[in-house]
Short mmCIF file of C-alpha atoms and ligand atoms in Angstrom, two decimals:
data_model
loop_
_atom_site.label_atom_id
_atom_site.label_comp_id
_atom_site.label_asym_id
_atom_site.label_seq_id
_atom_site.Cartn_x
_atom_site.Cartn_y
_atom_site.Cartn_z
CA UNK A 10 3.91 -23.05 3.28
CA UNK A 11 1.93 -25.40 1.11
CA UNK A 12 -0.71 -27.87 2.34
CA UNK A 13 -1.39 -30.93 0.21
CA UNK A 14 -4.01 -33.65 0.57
CA UNK A 15 -2.67 -36.96 -0.73
CA UNK A 16 -4.58 -40.11 -1.66
CA UNK A 17 -1.54 -42.22 -0.87
CA UNK A 18 -1.18 -44.24 2.30
CA UNK A 19 0.83 -42.46 4.97
CA UNK A 20 3.66 -45.03 4.74
CA UNK A 21 4.11 -44.61 1.01
CA UNK A 22 4.29 -40.82 1.07
CA UNK A 23 7.81 -39.47 0.70
CA UNK A 24 8.55 -36.70 3.17
CA UNK A 25 11.48 -35.66 5.34
CA UNK A 26 9.61 -36.22 8.59
CA UNK A 27 6.40 -37.72 9.95
CA UNK A 28 4.16 -36.11 12.51
CA UNK A 29 2.59 -38.50 15.01
CA UNK A 30 -0.14 -37.15 17.26
CA UNK A 31 -0.30 -38.50 20.77
CA UNK A 32 -3.31 -37.94 22.91
CA UNK A 33 -2.92 -37.38 26.58
CA UNK A 34 -3.53 -40.83 27.96
CA UNK A 35 -5.23 -39.44 31.05
CA UNK A 36 -7.83 -37.71 29.02
CA UNK A 37 -10.75 -40.05 29.62
CA UNK A 38 -13.25 -37.71 28.03
CA UNK A 39 -11.98 -38.54 24.57
CA UNK A 40 -11.54 -42.27 25.13
CA UNK A 41 -13.58 -43.13 22.10
CA UNK A 42 -11.27 -41.37 19.69
CA UNK A 43 -8.11 -42.47 21.45
CA UNK A 44 -7.19 -45.16 18.98
CA UNK A 45 -7.08 -42.74 16.07
CA UNK A 46 -3.63 -42.00 17.29
CA UNK A 47 -0.62 -44.16 17.81
CA UNK A 48 -0.04 -44.22 21.52
CA UNK A 49 3.58 -44.52 22.39
CA UNK A 50 5.38 -44.25 25.68
CA UNK A 51 4.97 -40.59 25.54
CA UNK A 52 6.61 -38.66 28.31
CA UNK A 53 7.87 -35.56 26.63
CA UNK A 54 6.68 -32.03 27.32
CA UNK A 55 4.41 -31.68 24.36
CA UNK A 56 6.85 -33.06 21.82
CA UNK A 57 9.18 -36.01 21.45
CA UNK A 58 11.66 -36.36 18.65
CA UNK A 59 12.62 -39.71 17.14
CA UNK A 60 15.52 -38.75 14.89
CA UNK A 61 16.31 -42.33 13.75
CA UNK A 62 12.82 -42.97 12.42
CA UNK A 63 12.38 -39.36 11.39
CA UNK A 64 9.26 -38.93 13.47
CA UNK A 65 8.06 -36.14 15.70
CA UNK A 66 5.57 -37.17 18.40
CA UNK A 67 3.44 -34.27 19.34
CA UNK A 68 0.96 -33.95 22.16
CA UNK A 69 -2.67 -33.27 21.33
CA UNK A 70 -4.27 -32.44 24.67
CA UNK A 71 -7.83 -32.77 23.44
CA UNK A 72 -9.65 -32.79 20.14
CA UNK A 73 -10.86 -29.21 20.56
CA UNK A 74 -10.04 -26.78 17.77
CA UNK A 75 -7.95 -24.69 20.11
CA UNK A 76 -5.85 -27.69 21.12
CA UNK A 77 -5.37 -28.61 17.45
CA UNK A 78 -4.02 -25.09 16.82
CA UNK A 79 -1.74 -25.28 19.86
CA UNK A 80 -0.49 -28.71 18.93
CA UNK A 81 0.29 -27.80 15.31
CA UNK A 82 1.99 -24.59 16.40
CA UNK A 83 4.11 -26.61 18.79
CA UNK A 84 4.87 -29.07 15.97
CA UNK A 85 6.02 -26.26 13.71
CA UNK A 86 8.26 -24.76 16.40
CA UNK A 87 9.98 -28.12 16.81
CA UNK A 88 10.20 -28.86 13.10
CA UNK A 89 11.64 -25.51 12.08
CA UNK A 90 14.81 -26.31 13.97
CA UNK A 91 15.36 -29.45 11.90
CA UNK A 92 16.25 -27.95 8.56
CA UNK A 93 13.76 -30.11 6.68
CA UNK A 94 11.61 -29.30 3.68
CA UNK A 95 8.52 -31.48 4.03
CA UNK A 96 6.46 -33.36 6.59
CA UNK A 97 3.59 -35.83 6.38
CA UNK A 98 0.76 -36.55 8.80
CA UNK A 99 -2.51 -38.46 9.09
CA UNK A 100 -5.75 -36.73 8.21
CA UNK A 101 -7.85 -37.93 11.10
CA UNK A 102 -7.40 -35.10 13.54
CA UNK A 103 -10.16 -33.83 15.77
CA UNK A 104 -13.68 -34.20 14.43
CA UNK A 105 -12.53 -33.87 10.79
CA UNK A 106 -14.87 -30.98 10.12
CA UNK A 107 -14.05 -27.88 8.08
CA UNK A 108 -13.09 -26.19 11.34
CA UNK A 109 -10.64 -28.89 12.43
CA UNK A 110 -8.76 -28.63 9.12
CA UNK A 111 -8.82 -24.86 9.32
CA UNK A 112 -7.37 -25.12 12.83
CA UNK A 113 -4.59 -27.38 11.55
CA UNK A 114 -3.48 -24.79 8.99
CA UNK A 115 -3.90 -21.93 11.44
CA UNK A 116 -1.72 -23.62 14.06
CA UNK A 117 1.10 -24.20 11.59
CA UNK A 118 0.99 -20.71 10.07
CA UNK A 119 0.78 -19.00 13.45
CA UNK A 120 3.74 -21.08 14.58
CA UNK A 121 5.63 -19.85 11.54
CA UNK A 122 4.91 -16.14 12.12
CA UNK A 123 7.91 -13.93 12.83
CA UNK A 124 8.54 -10.21 12.83
CA UNK A 125 12.31 -10.23 12.33
CA UNK A 126 12.65 -7.33 9.91
CA UNK A 127 14.93 -5.49 12.35
CA UNK A 128 17.06 -8.47 13.35
CA UNK A 129 20.40 -8.70 11.58
CA UNK A 130 20.31 -12.46 11.87
CA UNK A 131 17.15 -13.95 10.43
CA UNK A 132 16.12 -17.51 11.14
CA UNK A 133 14.50 -18.65 7.95
CA UNK A 134 12.76 -21.98 8.09
CA UNK A 135 13.16 -24.48 5.25
CA UNK A 136 9.84 -26.24 5.91
CA UNK A 137 7.68 -25.64 2.86
CA UNK A 138 5.39 -28.60 2.43
CA UNK A 139 2.83 -30.31 4.64
CA UNK A 140 1.38 -33.50 3.14
CA UNK A 141 -1.78 -34.87 4.71
CA UNK A 142 -2.62 -38.48 3.92
CA UNK A 143 -6.20 -39.25 3.09
CA UNK A 144 -5.76 -42.82 4.32
CA UNK A 145 -8.64 -44.42 6.18
CA UNK A 146 -7.99 -45.01 9.87
CA UNK A 147 -10.14 -47.45 11.87
CA UNK A 148 -12.76 -47.34 9.16
CA UNK A 149 -12.91 -43.57 9.31
CA UNK A 150 -12.33 -41.52 6.20
CA UNK A 151 -12.41 -37.79 5.80
CA UNK A 152 -14.72 -35.82 3.56
CA UNK A 153 -12.31 -34.48 0.94
CA UNK A 154 -14.35 -31.39 0.12
CA UNK A 155 -14.59 -30.38 3.75
CA UNK A 156 -10.90 -30.99 4.27
CA UNK A 157 -9.97 -28.86 1.26
CA UNK A 158 -12.34 -26.08 2.27
CA UNK A 159 -11.02 -26.15 5.83
CA UNK A 160 -7.36 -26.02 4.80
CA UNK A 161 -8.09 -23.15 2.44
CA UNK A 162 -10.10 -21.23 5.00
CA UNK A 163 -7.47 -21.77 7.69
CA UNK A 164 -4.70 -20.53 5.40
CA UNK A 165 -6.66 -17.44 4.38
CA UNK A 166 -7.56 -16.60 7.98
CA UNK A 167 -4.06 -17.17 9.31
CA UNK A 168 -2.40 -15.23 6.49
CA UNK A 169 -4.81 -12.32 6.96
CA UNK A 170 -4.16 -12.37 10.71
CA UNK A 171 -0.40 -12.41 10.12
CA UNK A 172 -0.80 -9.56 7.62
CA UNK A 173 -2.53 -7.53 10.37
CA UNK A 174 0.27 -8.42 12.80
CA UNK A 175 2.89 -7.09 10.37
CA UNK A 176 1.12 -3.73 10.22
CA UNK A 177 0.78 -3.49 14.00
CA UNK A 178 4.38 -4.58 14.67
CA UNK A 179 5.84 -2.03 12.25
CA UNK A 180 7.55 0.90 14.01
CA UNK A 181 5.94 4.35 14.28
CA UNK A 182 8.78 6.06 12.38
CA UNK A 183 7.83 4.02 9.30
CA UNK A 184 4.15 3.39 9.86
CA UNK A 185 2.54 6.81 9.47
CA UNK A 186 -1.01 7.54 8.27
CA UNK A 187 0.41 7.96 4.76
CA UNK A 188 1.98 4.51 4.97
CA UNK A 189 -1.35 3.05 6.07
CA UNK A 190 -3.02 4.68 3.06
CA UNK A 191 -0.31 3.25 0.81
CA UNK A 192 -0.83 -0.26 2.22
CA UNK A 193 -4.60 0.04 1.80
CA UNK A 194 -4.15 1.05 -1.83
CA UNK A 195 -1.80 -1.86 -2.34
CA UNK A 196 -4.42 -4.19 -0.89
CA UNK A 197 -6.92 -2.88 -3.43
CA UNK A 198 -4.45 -3.32 -6.27
CA UNK A 199 -3.75 -6.93 -5.31
CA UNK A 200 -7.40 -7.97 -4.83
CA UNK A 201 -9.57 -7.37 -7.83
CA UNK A 202 -12.83 -6.83 -5.95
CA UNK A 203 -11.40 -4.35 -3.44
CA UNK A 204 -11.33 -0.63 -4.14
CA UNK A 205 -9.72 2.06 -2.01
CA UNK A 206 -10.28 5.76 -1.58
CA UNK A 207 -7.98 7.92 0.51
CA UNK A 208 -9.10 11.30 1.86
CA UNK A 209 -6.83 14.05 3.19
CA UNK A 210 -7.20 16.79 5.79
CA UNK A 211 -9.05 19.11 3.39
CA UNK A 212 -11.73 16.49 2.93
CA UNK A 213 -11.94 15.98 6.70
CA UNK A 214 -12.43 19.73 7.16
CA UNK A 215 -15.11 19.81 4.48
CA UNK A 216 -16.88 16.91 6.18
CA UNK A 217 -16.68 18.74 9.54
CA UNK A 218 -14.73 15.89 11.12
CA UNK A 219 -13.39 18.28 13.73
CA UNK A 220 -12.90 15.73 16.49
CA UNK A 221 -10.68 13.60 14.21
CA UNK A 222 -8.78 16.71 13.03
CA UNK A 223 -8.20 17.95 16.60
CA UNK A 224 -6.40 14.73 17.50
CA UNK A 225 -4.12 15.14 14.49
CA UNK A 226 -3.25 18.80 15.00
CA UNK A 227 0.12 18.52 16.74
CA UNK A 228 1.41 15.78 14.46
CA UNK A 229 3.83 16.48 11.63
CA UNK A 230 2.16 13.64 9.73
CA UNK A 231 -1.14 14.57 8.05
CA UNK A 232 -4.21 12.42 8.83
CA UNK A 233 -5.94 10.13 6.38
CA UNK A 234 -9.45 8.77 6.20
CA UNK A 235 -9.18 5.50 4.32
CA UNK A 236 -12.21 3.85 2.76
CA UNK A 237 -11.79 0.28 1.53
CA UNK A 238 -14.65 -1.47 -0.23
CA UNK A 239 -15.25 -5.06 -1.27
CA UNK A 240 -18.36 -6.03 -3.17
CA UNK A 241 -19.37 -9.49 -4.31
CA UNK A 242 -21.61 -9.74 -7.36
CA UNK A 243 -24.24 -11.50 -5.32
CA UNK A 244 -23.92 -9.58 -2.10
CA UNK A 245 -26.45 -10.32 0.66
CA UNK A 246 -25.65 -7.68 3.27
CA UNK A 247 -23.70 -4.49 3.73
CA UNK A 248 -21.21 -4.62 6.61
CA UNK A 249 -19.17 -1.60 7.66
CA UNK A 250 -16.08 -1.92 9.84
CA UNK A 251 -14.56 1.13 11.49
CA UNK A 252 -10.97 0.92 12.74
CA UNK A 253 -9.01 3.11 15.15
CA UNK A 254 -5.78 3.81 13.31
CA UNK A 255 -3.63 5.74 15.79
CA UNK A 256 -0.20 5.16 14.27
CA UNK A 257 1.15 6.54 17.53
CA UNK A 258 -0.54 7.57 20.77
CA UNK A 259 1.72 9.66 22.99
CA UNK A 260 -1.34 10.76 24.95
CA UNK A 261 -1.08 14.30 23.59
CA UNK A 262 -0.83 17.12 26.18
CA UNK A 263 -2.27 14.70 28.77
CA UNK A 264 1.01 12.94 28.09
CA UNK A 265 1.39 9.27 28.91
CA UNK A 266 4.08 8.28 31.44
CA UNK A 267 7.04 6.62 29.61
CA UNK A 268 6.12 3.10 30.66
CA UNK A 269 2.61 3.50 29.28
CA UNK A 270 3.68 5.14 26.04
CA UNK A 271 5.73 2.11 25.13
CA UNK A 272 3.76 -0.24 22.80
CA UNK A 273 1.56 2.62 21.57
CA UNK A 274 2.64 1.86 18.00
CA UNK A 275 -0.03 -0.81 18.45
CA UNK A 276 -2.78 1.80 18.74
CA UNK A 277 -3.42 1.28 15.04
CA UNK A 278 -4.58 -2.31 15.66
CA UNK A 279 -8.27 -1.66 14.98
CA UNK A 280 -7.55 -0.28 11.53
CA UNK A 281 -5.00 -3.03 10.88
CA UNK A 282 -7.60 -5.65 11.82
CA UNK A 283 -10.11 -4.13 9.40
CA UNK A 284 -7.52 -4.39 6.63
CA UNK A 285 -6.93 -8.06 7.48
CA UNK A 286 -10.68 -8.71 7.51
CA UNK A 287 -11.34 -7.25 4.07
CA UNK A 288 -8.35 -9.15 2.67
CA UNK A 289 -9.76 -12.44 4.01
CA UNK A 290 -13.31 -11.63 2.90
CA UNK A 291 -12.07 -11.00 -0.62
CA UNK A 292 -9.96 -14.16 -0.75
CA UNK A 293 -12.89 -16.20 0.56
CA UNK A 294 -15.20 -14.56 -2.00
CA UNK A 295 -17.90 -14.04 0.62
CA UNK A 296 -21.26 -12.91 -0.77
CA UNK A 297 -21.19 -9.61 1.04
CA UNK A 298 -20.52 -5.95 0.63
CA UNK A 299 -17.85 -4.93 3.12
CA UNK A 300 -16.58 -1.43 3.82
CA UNK A 301 -13.67 -0.47 6.07
CA UNK A 302 -13.40 3.09 7.35
CA UNK A 303 -10.00 3.68 8.89
CA UNK A 304 -9.16 6.78 10.89
CA UNK A 305 -5.40 7.18 10.58
CA UNK A 306 -3.53 9.78 12.63
CA UNK A 307 -0.97 10.26 15.38
CA UNK A 308 -1.74 11.82 18.77
CA UNK A 309 1.22 14.09 19.56
CA UNK A 310 2.24 17.17 21.56
CA UNK A 311 3.23 20.68 20.44
CA UNK A 312 2.18 24.30 20.42
CA UNK A 313 -0.57 23.43 18.03
CA UNK A 314 -1.97 20.57 20.09
CA UNK A 315 -5.63 20.30 21.10
CA UNK A 316 -6.06 20.82 24.79
CA UNK A 317 -7.93 19.60 27.82
CA UNK A 318 -10.71 22.23 28.18
CA UNK A 319 -11.30 22.47 24.44
CA UNK A 320 -14.77 21.82 23.07
CA UNK A 321 -15.02 20.09 19.69
CA UNK A 322 -17.98 20.05 17.34
CA UNK A 323 -18.12 16.57 15.84
CA UNK A 324 -19.42 15.54 12.42
CA UNK A 325 -22.69 14.36 13.99
CA UNK A 326 -23.08 17.82 15.53
CA UNK A 327 -22.63 16.44 19.06
CA UNK A 328 -20.30 18.76 21.03
CA UNK A 329 -17.49 17.18 23.04
CA UNK A 330 -15.69 18.56 26.06
CA UNK A 331 -12.06 17.44 26.00
CA UNK A 332 -11.00 16.61 29.53
CA UNK A 333 -8.13 14.35 28.61
CA UNK A 334 -6.30 14.34 25.27
CA UNK A 335 -5.30 10.72 25.84
CA UNK A 336 -8.92 9.68 25.32
CA UNK A 337 -8.33 10.41 21.62
CA UNK A 338 -9.45 7.14 20.04
CA UNK A 339 -13.12 7.80 20.80
CA UNK A 340 -12.80 11.25 19.15
CA UNK A 341 -11.46 9.78 15.91
CA UNK A 342 -14.05 6.99 16.05
CA UNK A 343 -16.92 9.42 16.72
CA UNK A 344 -16.35 11.10 13.35
CA UNK A 345 -15.56 7.85 11.53
CA UNK A 346 -18.72 6.20 12.90
CA UNK A 347 -20.70 9.19 11.68
CA UNK A 348 -19.21 8.81 8.22
CA UNK A 349 -19.81 5.04 8.32
CA UNK A 350 -23.54 5.42 9.08
CA UNK A 351 -23.98 7.44 5.88
CA UNK A 352 -23.16 4.18 4.06
CA UNK A 353 -26.40 2.70 5.48
CA UNK A 354 -24.93 -0.49 6.94
CA UNK A 355 -26.91 -3.59 7.86
CA UNK A 356 -24.22 -4.19 10.47
CA UNK A 357 -21.70 -1.71 11.86
CA UNK A 358 -18.68 -2.93 13.83
CA UNK A 359 -15.92 -0.74 15.23
CA UNK A 360 -12.64 -2.12 16.48
CA UNK A 361 -10.24 -0.20 18.67
CA UNK A 362 -7.47 -0.43 21.22
CA UNK A 363 -9.67 1.96 23.13
CA UNK A 364 -9.02 1.65 26.85
CA UNK A 365 -6.43 0.48 29.34
CA UNK A 366 -9.43 -0.24 31.57
CA UNK A 367 -10.48 -3.06 29.24
CA UNK A 368 -7.07 -4.70 29.72
CA UNK A 369 -7.25 -4.23 33.50
CA UNK A 370 -10.73 -5.73 33.62
CA UNK A 371 -10.42 -8.64 31.22
CA UNK A 372 -6.70 -9.39 31.16
CA UNK A 373 -4.45 -9.18 28.15
CA UNK A 374 -6.01 -11.97 26.11
CA UNK A 375 -9.65 -10.99 25.94
CA UNK A 376 -11.54 -8.43 23.89
CA UNK A 377 -14.66 -6.65 25.14
CA UNK A 378 -17.88 -6.75 23.12
CA UNK A 379 -20.26 -3.84 23.63
CA UNK A 380 -23.43 -2.52 22.05
CA UNK A 381 -27.18 -2.13 22.50
CA UNK A 382 -28.41 -5.32 20.87
CA UNK A 383 -28.04 -8.22 23.27
CA UNK A 384 -28.97 -10.86 20.74
CA UNK A 385 -26.34 -9.59 18.31
CA UNK A 386 -23.75 -9.48 21.08
CA UNK A 387 -24.53 -13.04 22.17
CA UNK A 388 -24.34 -14.29 18.61
CA UNK A 389 -21.04 -12.52 18.06
CA UNK A 390 -19.69 -13.87 21.33
CA UNK A 391 -20.46 -17.49 20.43
CA UNK A 392 -18.98 -17.14 17.00
CA UNK A 393 -15.81 -15.42 18.26
CA UNK A 394 -15.28 -18.23 20.72
CA UNK A 395 -15.26 -20.80 17.92
CA UNK A 396 -12.78 -18.68 15.97
CA UNK A 397 -10.15 -19.10 18.68
CA UNK A 398 -10.31 -15.53 19.96
CA UNK A 399 -11.24 -14.74 23.56
CA UNK A 400 -14.05 -12.26 24.14
CA UNK A 401 -16.56 -11.29 26.76
CA UNK A 402 -19.64 -9.08 26.71
CA UNK A 403 -19.51 -5.86 28.74
CA UNK A 404 -23.02 -4.60 29.41
CA UNK A 405 -24.03 -0.96 29.28
CA UNK A 406 -26.09 0.52 32.11
CA UNK A 407 -27.74 3.90 32.69
CA UNK A 408 -25.70 4.69 35.80
CA UNK A 409 -22.41 4.53 33.91
CA UNK A 410 -23.95 6.73 31.23
CA UNK A 411 -24.25 9.48 33.85
CA UNK A 412 -20.47 9.59 34.16
CA UNK A 413 -19.80 11.05 30.71
CA UNK A 414 -22.08 14.05 31.18
CA UNK A 415 -20.42 17.40 30.62
CA UNK A 416 -21.22 20.75 32.19
CA UNK A 417 -20.41 22.77 29.11
CA UNK A 418 -20.89 20.41 26.14
CA UNK A 419 -23.15 17.53 25.10
CA UNK A 420 -20.73 14.90 26.30
CA UNK A 421 -17.32 14.62 27.99
CA UNK A 422 -14.53 12.54 26.45
CA UNK A 423 -13.55 11.28 29.91
CA UNK A 424 -15.74 9.71 32.57
CA UNK A 425 -15.94 11.37 35.96
CA UNK A 426 -15.04 8.10 37.72
CA UNK A 427 -12.16 5.78 36.99
CA UNK A 428 -14.37 2.73 37.45
CA UNK A 429 -15.88 1.11 34.38
CA UNK A 430 -13.59 2.84 31.88
CA UNK A 431 -14.10 0.33 29.06
CA UNK A 432 -17.88 0.66 29.24
CA UNK A 433 -17.92 4.45 29.62
CA UNK A 434 -15.78 4.63 26.47
CA UNK A 435 -18.32 2.39 24.72
CA UNK A 436 -21.13 4.63 25.99
CA UNK A 437 -19.32 7.66 24.62
CA UNK A 438 -19.28 6.04 21.15
CA UNK A 439 -22.96 5.20 21.55
CA UNK A 440 -23.68 8.96 21.63
CA UNK A 441 -22.66 9.04 17.97
CA UNK A 442 -24.80 6.14 16.84
CA UNK A 443 -28.08 7.23 15.27
CA UNK A 444 -31.35 5.70 16.46
CA UNK A 445 -31.77 3.53 13.38
CA UNK A 446 -28.32 1.96 13.83
CA UNK A 447 -28.37 1.42 17.62
CA UNK A 448 -29.28 -2.25 17.20
CA UNK A 449 -26.95 -2.80 14.25
CA UNK A 450 -23.81 -1.66 16.02
CA UNK A 451 -21.08 -3.53 17.90
CA UNK A 452 -18.04 -2.02 19.57
CA UNK A 453 -15.01 -4.27 20.08
CA UNK A 454 -12.33 -3.10 22.50
CA UNK A 455 -9.26 -5.11 21.46
CA UNK A 456 -6.77 -3.20 23.68
CA UNK A 457 -5.58 -6.40 25.37
CA UNK A 458 -4.96 -9.09 22.73
CA UNK A 459 -3.99 -6.63 19.97
CA UNK A 460 -0.48 -6.49 21.45
CA UNK A 461 1.01 -8.69 24.17
CA UNK A 462 4.66 -8.46 25.18
CA UNK A 463 5.20 -12.19 25.51
CA UNK A 464 4.57 -15.42 23.64
CA UNK A 465 1.19 -16.91 24.57
CA UNK A 466 -0.61 -19.90 23.11
CA UNK A 467 0.14 -19.86 19.41
CA UNK A 468 0.71 -16.10 19.36
CA UNK A 469 4.22 -14.73 19.42
CA UNK A 470 5.52 -11.62 21.19
CA UNK A 471 3.90 -8.42 19.98
CA UNK A 472 0.91 -8.07 17.70
CA UNK A 473 -1.79 -10.74 17.96
CA UNK A 474 -3.94 -9.84 14.98
CA UNK A 475 -6.95 -9.49 17.30
CA UNK A 476 -10.30 -9.02 15.56
CA UNK A 477 -9.57 -10.69 12.24
CA UNK A 478 -10.59 -14.26 12.96
CA UNK A 479 -13.59 -13.41 15.13
CA UNK A 480 -15.06 -10.97 12.63
CA UNK A 481 -14.52 -13.14 9.54
CA UNK A 482 -15.98 -16.11 11.40
CA UNK A 483 -19.00 -14.02 12.31
CA UNK A 484 -19.47 -13.01 8.67
CA UNK A 485 -19.33 -16.68 7.60
CA UNK A 486 -21.89 -17.44 10.33
CA UNK A 487 -24.16 -14.64 9.07
CA UNK A 488 -24.07 -16.00 5.54
CA UNK A 489 -24.94 -19.49 6.77
CA UNK A 490 -27.96 -18.03 8.55
CA UNK A 491 -29.23 -16.34 5.39
CA UNK A 492 -29.06 -19.60 3.44
N1 BES B 20 -4.68 3.77 23.30
C1 BES B 20 -5.10 3.96 24.63
C2 BES B 20 -5.68 2.71 25.28
C3 BES B 20 -4.74 1.56 25.52
C4 BES B 20 -4.07 1.43 26.72
C5 BES B 20 -4.57 0.58 24.57
C6 BES B 20 -3.24 0.35 26.94
C7 BES B 20 -3.74 -0.50 24.78
C8 BES B 20 -3.08 -0.63 25.97
C9 BES B 20 -6.19 5.05 24.69
O1 BES B 20 -6.09 6.04 23.73
C10 BES B 20 -6.06 5.70 26.03
O2 BES B 20 -5.04 6.23 26.32
N2 BES B 20 -7.12 5.63 26.83
C11 BES B 20 -7.12 6.18 28.14
C12 BES B 20 -8.48 6.79 28.37
C13 BES B 20 -8.56 7.64 29.61
C14 BES B 20 -7.70 8.86 29.47
C15 BES B 20 -10.00 8.02 29.81
C16 BES B 20 -6.85 5.06 29.12
O3 BES B 20 -7.30 3.95 28.91
O4 BES B 20 -6.15 5.31 30.10
ZN1 ZN B 21 -4.80 7.66 24.29
ZN1 ZN B 22 -5.17 5.49 21.92
#
């Protein structure tokens, strides 16, 4: 889909259809801006089609960025049925900032996302062009530079998020650790400032990444440690992302019940998000150095499987009692976080579909933010909110820390109580964070929004691309702060 800013008046632009935004007339809060929009006798449920005049009236509940995304997604869903090639619309939407234009593009591109690879009948949309008129409305004119920047940013963010969704939605038969390595190398080939190194099981053994290797043992697919790197010429900070890349999580010998195993192809969402992030960072040319460390493996069963009762010696030297082989993500992350700290990051963020407890506690749409640095967490929270992703901070406390004590090793991979599972998992990871990085580290549990089995908001069934927008937005925020 192509977005075009036109200097022509809306009426003189040639397009197959016109989009007319209608604000909820009951919305008194936004009374001031009300007359930016043509108010018609609008009674439809979010959209009203005027075939004769080739207009689609679409509800814009408020001028918030989230409502712009929802409204444009809704518009796309209605337009795609019409077999048209182009649409036109006014430019005065929301507060006309970079963010409002980014939201416009995001809404459209999220509306257009489909994972129909395995459907015999594919519904391909003909809509290719969105023309936005730069015409003044009620004396208000947009800032062209901001509009262009916003549209570009929105397209990059939405495409990167959709790229992540494609990886997560792909089936486990196809999407093995080797396939993830292949995709990472392809990403490096397509983006000139990204490089990629892929390490095999021999390297993992040499690096003493025994926790990671244990998880992989019963899988017929070898593991891969994938290291992606982006470096701008004028880079201001070094950021390292670590992603849980479980291409399938059966639970291992502590086997998951069938109902819980389903959707575990999505256990690679943390790694997939990191790939989307570095893609966006490179396309946005951010003045940063970004690394992504992806731990790619399956968690399977077999005679060779690691067992509850085993003790693993991790790369950091911390010994781990395995009490449940389904708490495998933290084992892979422990070794990957160790590797990541050797890169001397200014900021270290791990992303993982780590616990069912996080989904129980926060619901399916919200990610948990954890760490030791409250200021950093608060800053990340505020920035994630603006990005359109839902998050909440889950605070550590010393009493929960007690629950991961082990009688025979330094730490247990499973808490002794079922309460507070998202936080005890975060506290387990904290055991692998060195003193000097405690305050530079954030853990994001994306188990909920990474994969939802229904359409919600502007996200469609399946992968949600969780992590991409919030992290890239945070990086943009960090750069603004430096300036
Ligand atoms: N991949 C799962 C967590 C998960 C559950 C993600 C549901 C998305 C949706 C993780 O590896 C896991 O199984 N965690 C266990 C930990 C427990 C054994 C301590 C869990 O949450 O039940
Ligand atoms: Zn598991
Ligand atoms: Zn898992």
